[in-house]
Amino acid sequence: KSGAQFILPVQAKGGRDHIGRIQLEQDIVCCAARFPDLVCRPIAAQFMADDVIAMFELTVEKERVRILEERHYKLVAASDISSEDLETMRKGLPRA
């Protein structure tokens, strides 16, 4: 929307694994060193029950991991998505 360019480091966890502050901080430092002109937006994916994935945009504040945004997505087979479903999803997309 603003024309900014981003770097998106991603952590993916499953089961009882937790998103780690140390790894998140290392990702942010690495992005700043390797991609100094890009905005770092750390992302985490947590695999949950029933083929659901929780996606988080994260930050570190006062040595704590903070969630900026959280969304949940359900994985489905492509054959389970109708053409009507696709049209409904397209209508919800922002216009370029």
Tab-separated table of C-alpha atoms in Angstrom:
chain	number	residue	atom	x	y	z
A	1	LYS	CA	0.000	0.000	0.000
A	2	SER	CA	2.792	2.418	0.855
A	3	GLY	CA	5.390	1.216	-1.634
A	4	ALA	CA	7.707	-0.034	1.125
A	5	GLN	CA	9.665	-3.235	0.599
A	6	PHE	CA	9.709	-5.895	3.279
A	7	ILE	CA	11.763	-8.849	4.446
A	8	LEU	CA	9.692	-11.586	6.110
A	9	PRO	CA	11.644	-13.986	8.333
A	10	VAL	CA	9.413	-16.950	9.199
A	11	GLN	CA	9.389	-19.331	12.152
A	12	ALA	CA	7.214	-22.426	11.855
A	13	LYS	CA	6.289	-24.490	14.892
A	14	GLY	CA	4.163	-27.544	15.437
A	15	GLY	CA	2.884	-29.573	18.328
A	16	ARG	CA	4.088	-28.254	21.664
A	17	ASP	CA	6.929	-26.173	20.213
A	18	HIS	CA	6.713	-22.481	21.049
A	19	ILE	CA	7.754	-19.372	19.174
A	20	GLY	CA	11.055	-18.291	20.697
A	21	ARG	CA	12.124	-14.766	21.608
A	22	ILE	CA	15.823	-15.506	21.038
A	23	GLN	CA	15.237	-16.852	17.520
A	24	LEU	CA	12.956	-13.901	16.775
A	25	GLU	CA	15.609	-11.430	17.948
A	26	GLN	CA	18.246	-13.230	15.852
A	27	ASP	CA	15.966	-13.046	12.805
A	28	ILE	CA	15.489	-9.290	13.289
A	29	VAL	CA	19.244	-8.664	13.717
A	30	CYS	CA	20.075	-10.815	10.671
A	31	CYS	CA	17.522	-8.972	8.527
A	32	ALA	CA	18.870	-5.582	9.633
A	33	ALA	CA	22.423	-6.666	8.748
A	34	ARG	CA	21.681	-8.347	5.413
A	35	PHE	CA	18.749	-6.211	4.213
A	36	PRO	CA	19.207	-2.773	5.814
A	37	ASP	CA	16.924	-1.001	3.316
A	38	LEU	CA	13.955	-3.341	3.884
A	39	VAL	CA	11.347	-3.254	6.646
A	40	CYS	CA	11.566	-6.425	8.774
A	41	ARG	CA	8.176	-7.995	9.535
A	42	PRO	CA	8.750	-11.258	11.442
A	43	ILE	CA	6.126	-13.931	10.861
A	44	ALA	CA	5.393	-17.137	12.747
A	45	ALA	CA	3.221	-20.073	11.773
A	46	GLN	CA	1.854	-22.415	14.435
A	47	PHE	CA	0.355	-25.662	13.201
A	48	MET	CA	-2.778	-26.520	15.161
A	49	ALA	CA	-5.365	-29.297	15.229
A	50	ASP	CA	-7.773	-29.997	12.358
A	51	ASP	CA	-5.457	-28.651	9.611
A	52	VAL	CA	-5.576	-25.112	10.998
A	53	ILE	CA	-2.543	-22.833	10.836
A	54	ALA	CA	-2.286	-19.742	13.033
A	55	MET	CA	-0.200	-16.980	11.439
A	56	PHE	CA	1.283	-14.193	13.549
A	57	GLU	CA	3.108	-10.964	12.804
A	58	LEU	CA	5.480	-10.428	15.727
A	59	THR	CA	7.730	-7.881	17.378
A	60	VAL	CA	9.948	-7.776	20.459
A	61	GLU	CA	9.181	-5.125	23.086
A	62	LYS	CA	10.886	-4.935	26.477
A	63	GLU	CA	12.388	-8.402	25.969
A	64	ARG	CA	8.967	-9.959	25.348
A	65	VAL	CA	7.487	-11.296	22.136
A	66	ARG	CA	4.383	-9.333	21.215
A	67	ILE	CA	1.794	-10.339	18.614
A	68	LEU	CA	0.920	-7.478	16.268
A	69	GLU	CA	-1.614	-9.465	14.268
A	70	GLU	CA	-3.032	-12.988	14.350
A	71	ARG	CA	-5.029	-14.859	11.721
A	72	HIS	CA	-6.135	-18.475	11.405
A	73	TYR	CA	-6.330	-20.432	8.160
A	74	LYS	CA	-7.753	-23.868	7.428
A	75	LEU	CA	-5.954	-26.025	4.903
A	76	VAL	CA	-8.304	-27.695	2.448
A	77	ALA	CA	-7.806	-29.748	-0.674
A	78	ALA	CA	-8.087	-27.770	-3.903
A	79	SER	CA	-10.840	-30.155	-4.986
A	80	ASP	CA	-12.917	-28.977	-1.992
A	81	ILE	CA	-12.950	-25.366	-3.254
A	82	SER	CA	-15.762	-24.568	-5.670
A	83	SER	CA	-15.691	-21.946	-8.403
A	84	GLU	CA	-18.255	-20.014	-6.324
A	85	ASP	CA	-15.833	-20.081	-3.366
A	86	LEU	CA	-13.053	-18.719	-5.587
A	87	GLU	CA	-15.288	-15.924	-6.894
A	88	THR	CA	-16.277	-14.963	-3.338
A	89	MET	CA	-12.603	-14.848	-2.289
A	90	ARG	CA	-11.674	-12.755	-5.348
A	91	LYS	CA	-14.362	-10.198	-4.481
A	92	GLY	CA	-12.779	-9.766	-1.053
A	93	LEU	CA	-9.321	-8.908	-2.466
A	94	PRO	CA	-8.241	-5.270	-2.565
A	95	ARG	CA	-7.982	-3.733	-6.041
A	96	ALA	CA	-4.531	-2.754	-7.345
